[in-house]
């Protein structure tokens, strides 16, 4: 083939990079397509508060179907370790809107939040059901929106269950772990929590109780009614208190 023909062919074929550039939407168009708005408020880089969201279903050892909105515990646990290690982060706000999920994964997240050396505040918005209850009470202070709900019910097993006494004994012990954690980290008594857990008639096809905002506070499960504004004010107050305590301990030493 002649050199002129090669040049003509090369001139006729558009550059691949140009094609990709034409197909790829600009940053502004991408924001409009994905979020319906041109600008998204960004958290300040020098913020001393970390926001942790627990939404959808808490995924544990079994992977859930792709259409389920999930919070994966293998994502949350490394975040909590990083928060504990990062000196710039002085407090954590946990936002909950979850239907519950894997019991052991939920308890693992709860224990890690409870063992953080930094102040923590939780806010239940929409719902904090099932194993979401221990996560909500694991923080230093907890809030619930007046319209939010928390479903308290017995622990259940899904999938193949061997019908032997040992299975039910294991289930009972797992339930005791949940009850023990909740009563230890909130103001509700064990008797009152178990009464809510085993109540009949409150749920249509199950035993348990659906507790709405004000009732959760009255039972001593949650510390107060509030939303994100109250949570931010409280976490700043806890951070300031911790700073003053650390300064006093430093002077004593």
CSV table of C-alpha atoms in Angstrom, one decimal:
chain,number,residue,atom,x,y,z
A,1,UNK,CA,0.0,0.0,0.0
A,2,UNK,CA,1.2,3.5,-0.8
A,3,UNK,CA,2.3,6.0,1.8
A,4,UNK,CA,-0.4,8.4,0.6
A,5,UNK,CA,-3.1,5.7,1.2
A,6,UNK,CA,-1.8,5.1,4.7
A,7,UNK,CA,-2.0,8.8,5.4
A,8,UNK,CA,-5.6,8.9,4.1
A,9,UNK,CA,-6.7,5.9,6.2
A,10,UNK,CA,-5.1,7.4,9.3
A,11,UNK,CA,-6.8,10.7,8.6
A,12,UNK,CA,-10.2,9.0,8.2
A,13,UNK,CA,-10.0,7.1,11.5
A,14,UNK,CA,-10.7,9.3,14.5
A,15,UNK,CA,-8.4,9.2,17.5
A,16,UNK,CA,-9.6,6.7,20.2
A,17,UNK,CA,-8.9,9.2,23.0
A,18,UNK,CA,-11.2,11.8,21.2
A,19,UNK,CA,-14.0,9.2,21.0
A,20,UNK,CA,-13.7,8.4,24.7
A,21,UNK,CA,-13.7,12.1,25.4
A,22,UNK,CA,-16.9,12.6,23.5
A,23,UNK,CA,-18.7,9.7,25.1
A,24,UNK,CA,-17.6,10.5,28.7
A,25,UNK,CA,-19.8,13.1,30.3
A,26,UNK,CA,-18.2,16.1,32.0
A,27,UNK,CA,-18.0,16.3,35.8
A,28,UNK,CA,-20.9,18.8,36.0
A,29,UNK,CA,-23.1,16.5,33.8
A,30,UNK,CA,-22.2,13.5,35.8
A,31,UNK,CA,-23.3,15.2,39.0
A,32,UNK,CA,-26.6,16.2,37.4
A,33,UNK,CA,-27.2,12.7,36.1
A,34,UNK,CA,-26.4,10.9,39.4
A,35,UNK,CA,-27.6,13.4,42.1
A,36,UNK,CA,-29.9,15.8,40.3
A,37,UNK,CA,-27.9,18.8,41.4
A,38,UNK,CA,-24.8,20.7,40.3
A,39,UNK,CA,-23.1,21.0,43.6
A,40,UNK,CA,-22.8,18.8,46.7
A,41,UNK,CA,-21.9,20.1,50.2
A,42,UNK,CA,-18.5,18.6,51.1
A,43,UNK,CA,-17.3,17.9,54.6
A,44,UNK,CA,-14.5,20.2,55.6
A,45,UNK,CA,-11.1,18.6,55.4
A,46,UNK,CA,-10.2,19.9,58.8
A,47,UNK,CA,-13.4,18.6,60.5
A,48,UNK,CA,-12.7,16.8,63.8
A,49,UNK,CA,-16.0,14.8,63.6
A,50,UNK,CA,-16.4,11.6,61.5
A,51,UNK,CA,-19.9,10.6,60.3
A,52,UNK,CA,-20.5,6.9,60.1
A,53,UNK,CA,-23.7,5.7,58.4
A,54,UNK,CA,-25.4,2.4,59.1
A,55,UNK,CA,-28.1,2.0,56.5
A,56,UNK,CA,-30.1,-0.8,54.8
A,57,UNK,CA,-29.4,-4.3,56.0
A,58,UNK,CA,-26.3,-5.2,58.0
A,59,UNK,CA,-24.4,-7.8,56.0
A,60,UNK,CA,-22.4,-10.4,57.8
A,61,UNK,CA,-20.8,-13.7,56.8
A,62,UNK,CA,-23.3,-14.3,54.0
A,63,UNK,CA,-23.4,-12.0,50.9
A,64,UNK,CA,-26.9,-10.5,50.3
A,65,UNK,CA,-28.4,-10.1,46.8
A,66,UNK,CA,-27.1,-7.2,44.8
A,67,UNK,CA,-30.5,-5.3,44.8
A,68,UNK,CA,-30.3,-5.1,48.7
A,69,UNK,CA,-28.9,-1.9,50.1
A,70,UNK,CA,-26.4,-3.1,52.7
A,71,UNK,CA,-23.9,-2.0,55.3
A,72,UNK,CA,-21.0,-4.5,55.1
A,73,UNK,CA,-19.2,-5.1,58.4
A,74,UNK,CA,-15.9,-5.7,56.7
A,75,UNK,CA,-16.1,-2.0,55.5
A,76,UNK,CA,-17.2,-0.6,58.9
A,77,UNK,CA,-14.7,-2.3,61.2
A,78,UNK,CA,-11.6,-1.0,59.4
A,79,UNK,CA,-13.2,2.5,59.5
A,80,UNK,CA,-13.5,2.3,63.2
A,81,UNK,CA,-9.9,1.1,63.6
A,82,UNK,CA,-8.8,4.1,61.5
A,83,UNK,CA,-10.9,6.5,63.6
A,84,UNK,CA,-9.3,5.3,66.8
A,85,UNK,CA,-5.8,5.7,65.3
A,86,UNK,CA,-6.4,9.1,63.7
A,87,UNK,CA,-5.6,12.0,66.1
A,88,UNK,CA,-7.4,14.5,64.0
A,89,UNK,CA,-10.8,12.8,64.6
A,90,UNK,CA,-12.1,13.8,68.0
A,91,UNK,CA,-15.6,12.4,67.8
A,92,UNK,CA,-18.0,10.1,65.9
A,93,UNK,CA,-21.6,10.7,64.9
A,94,UNK,CA,-23.4,7.4,63.9
A,95,UNK,CA,-26.5,7.8,61.6
A,96,UNK,CA,-28.8,4.8,61.7
A,97,UNK,CA,-31.6,3.9,59.3
A,98,UNK,CA,-31.4,0.1,59.2
A,99,UNK,CA,-33.7,-2.9,59.2
A,100,UNK,CA,-31.2,-5.0,61.1
A,101,UNK,CA,-29.4,-8.0,59.8
A,102,UNK,CA,-26.6,-10.4,60.9
A,103,UNK,CA,-26.5,-10.6,64.7
A,104,UNK,CA,-22.8,-11.3,65.1
A,105,UNK,CA,-21.8,-8.6,62.6
A,106,UNK,CA,-24.1,-6.1,64.4
A,107,UNK,CA,-22.7,-7.0,67.8
A,108,UNK,CA,-19.2,-6.7,66.4
A,109,UNK,CA,-19.9,-3.1,65.3
A,110,UNK,CA,-21.6,-2.3,68.6
A,111,UNK,CA,-18.7,-3.6,70.6
A,112,UNK,CA,-16.2,-1.6,68.6
A,113,UNK,CA,-18.2,1.6,68.9
A,114,UNK,CA,-18.6,1.1,72.7
A,115,UNK,CA,-14.8,0.5,73.1
A,116,UNK,CA,-13.7,3.6,71.2
A,117,UNK,CA,-11.8,6.0,73.3
A,118,UNK,CA,-13.3,9.0,71.5
A,119,UNK,CA,-16.8,10.5,72.2
A,120,UNK,CA,-19.7,8.9,70.2
A,121,UNK,CA,-23.3,10.0,69.5
A,122,UNK,CA,-25.9,8.0,67.6
A,123,UNK,CA,-29.0,9.2,65.8
A,124,UNK,CA,-31.8,6.9,64.8
A,125,UNK,CA,-33.6,8.3,61.7
A,126,UNK,CA,-36.4,6.4,60.0
A,127,UNK,CA,-35.7,3.1,61.8
A,128,UNK,CA,-33.1,1.3,63.9
A,129,UNK,CA,-34.6,-2.2,64.0
A,130,UNK,CA,-33.5,-5.6,65.3
A,131,UNK,CA,-29.7,-5.7,65.7
A,132,UNK,CA,-29.7,-1.9,65.0
A,133,UNK,CA,-30.9,-1.5,68.6
A,134,UNK,CA,-27.5,-2.5,70.1
A,135,UNK,CA,-25.7,-0.3,67.6
A,136,UNK,CA,-27.8,2.7,68.6
A,137,UNK,CA,-27.3,2.2,72.4
A,138,UNK,CA,-23.5,1.5,72.0
A,139,UNK,CA,-22.6,5.2,71.8
A,140,UNK,CA,-22.0,7.6,74.7
A,141,UNK,CA,-25.3,9.4,73.9
A,142,UNK,CA,-28.2,8.4,71.7
A,143,UNK,CA,-31.0,10.3,69.9
A,144,UNK,CA,-34.0,9.2,68.0
A,145,UNK,CA,-36.3,11.2,65.7
A,146,UNK,CA,-39.8,11.5,67.0
A,147,UNK,CA,-41.1,9.6,63.9
A,148,UNK,CA,-38.4,6.9,63.9
A,149,UNK,CA,-39.1,3.4,65.1
A,150,UNK,CA,-37.2,0.5,66.7
A,151,UNK,CA,-38.4,-3.1,66.4
A,152,UNK,CA,-37.4,-5.3,69.3
A,153,UNK,CA,-37.9,-9.0,68.7
A,154,UNK,CA,-36.3,-12.4,69.5
A,155,UNK,CA,-33.3,-13.6,67.6
A,156,UNK,CA,-34.1,-15.9,64.7
A,157,UNK,CA,-32.1,-18.3,62.5
A,158,UNK,CA,-32.5,-18.4,58.7
A,159,UNK,CA,-31.7,-21.3,56.3
A,160,UNK,CA,-31.2,-24.9,57.4
A,161,UNK,CA,-31.9,-25.4,61.1
A,162,UNK,CA,-31.2,-28.8,62.8
A,163,UNK,CA,-34.1,-29.5,65.1
A,164,UNK,CA,-32.2,-30.5,68.2
A,165,UNK,CA,-32.1,-29.0,71.7
A,166,UNK,CA,-28.5,-27.8,71.1
A,167,UNK,CA,-29.7,-25.5,68.3
A,168,UNK,CA,-32.3,-23.8,70.5
A,169,UNK,CA,-29.7,-23.5,73.4
A,170,UNK,CA,-27.3,-21.8,71.0
A,171,UNK,CA,-30.1,-19.4,69.9
A,172,UNK,CA,-31.0,-18.7,73.5
A,173,UNK,CA,-27.3,-17.9,74.3
A,174,UNK,CA,-27.1,-15.6,71.3
A,175,UNK,CA,-30.2,-13.8,72.5
A,176,UNK,CA,-28.7,-13.4,76.0
A,177,UNK,CA,-25.7,-11.6,74.4
A,178,UNK,CA,-27.9,-9.1,72.7
A,179,UNK,CA,-30.0,-8.5,75.9
A,180,UNK,CA,-26.9,-8.2,78.0
A,181,UNK,CA,-25.3,-5.6,75.7
A,182,UNK,CA,-28.5,-3.5,75.4
A,183,UNK,CA,-29.2,-3.4,79.1
A,184,UNK,CA,-25.5,-2.6,79.9
A,185,UNK,CA,-25.3,0.4,77.5
A,186,UNK,CA,-28.8,1.9,78.1
A,187,UNK,CA,-31.1,2.7,81.0
A,188,UNK,CA,-33.7,0.0,80.3
A,189,UNK,CA,-33.9,-3.0,82.6
A,190,UNK,CA,-33.5,-6.6,81.5
A,191,UNK,CA,-37.1,-7.4,82.5
A,192,UNK,CA,-38.5,-4.5,80.6
A,193,UNK,CA,-36.4,-5.3,77.5
A,194,UNK,CA,-37.5,-8.9,77.5
A,195,UNK,CA,-41.1,-7.9,78.0
A,196,UNK,CA,-40.9,-5.8,74.8
A,197,UNK,CA,-39.0,-8.6,73.0
A,198,UNK,CA,-41.6,-11.3,73.7
A,199,UNK,CA,-44.8,-9.2,73.7
A,200,UNK,CA,-47.7,-10.6,71.7
A,201,UNK,CA,-50.2,-8.7,69.6
A,202,UNK,CA,-47.9,-5.7,68.8
A,203,UNK,CA,-46.6,-7.1,65.6
A,204,UNK,CA,-49.0,-8.7,63.0
A,205,UNK,CA,-47.0,-11.8,62.0
A,206,UNK,CA,-44.3,-11.9,64.8
A,207,UNK,CA,-43.8,-11.4,68.5
A,208,UNK,CA,-42.0,-8.3,69.7
A,209,UNK,CA,-42.7,-4.6,69.9
A,210,UNK,CA,-42.4,-1.7,67.5
A,211,UNK,CA,-41.2,1.2,69.7
A,212,UNK,CA,-41.7,4.8,68.3
A,213,UNK,CA,-39.5,7.8,69.2
A,214,UNK,CA,-41.0,9.0,72.5
A,215,UNK,CA,-41.7,5.5,73.7
A,216,UNK,CA,-38.0,4.5,73.2
A,217,UNK,CA,-37.0,7.4,75.4
A,218,UNK,CA,-39.6,6.6,78.1
A,219,UNK,CA,-38.4,3.0,78.3
A,220,UNK,CA,-34.9,4.2,78.8
A,221,UNK,CA,-33.6,2.6,75.6
A,222,UNK,CA,-32.6,6.0,74.0
A,223,UNK,CA,-31.4,9.1,75.8
A,224,UNK,CA,-33.4,11.7,74.0
A,225,UNK,CA,-35.5,13.0,71.1
A,226,UNK,CA,-33.5,14.8,68.5
A,227,UNK,CA,-31.9,14.9,65.1
A,228,UNK,CA,-28.7,15.8,63.4
A,229,UNK,CA,-28.6,19.3,65.0
A,230,UNK,CA,-28.8,18.0,68.5
A,231,UNK,CA,-26.3,15.2,67.7
A,232,UNK,CA,-23.7,17.7,66.5
A,233,UNK,CA,-24.2,20.0,69.5
A,234,UNK,CA,-23.9,17.0,71.8
A,235,UNK,CA,-20.7,15.6,70.2
A,236,UNK,CA,-19.0,19.0,70.4
A,237,UNK,CA,-20.0,19.2,74.1
A,238,UNK,CA,-18.5,15.7,74.7
A,239,UNK,CA,-15.3,16.6,72.8
A,240,UNK,CA,-14.9,19.7,74.9
A,241,UNK,CA,-15.5,17.8,78.2
A,242,UNK,CA,-12.9,15.1,77.2
A,243,UNK,CA,-10.4,17.8,76.4
A,244,UNK,CA,-10.8,19.4,79.8
A,245,UNK,CA,-10.6,16.0,81.5
A,246,UNK,CA,-7.4,15.2,79.6
A,247,UNK,CA,-5.9,18.6,80.6
A,248,UNK,CA,-6.6,18.0,84.3
A,249,UNK,CA,-5.2,14.5,84.2
A,250,UNK,CA,-2.1,15.9,82.5
A,251,UNK,CA,-1.6,18.5,85.2
A,252,UNK,CA,-2.0,15.9,88.0
A,253,UNK,CA,0.7,13.7,86.3
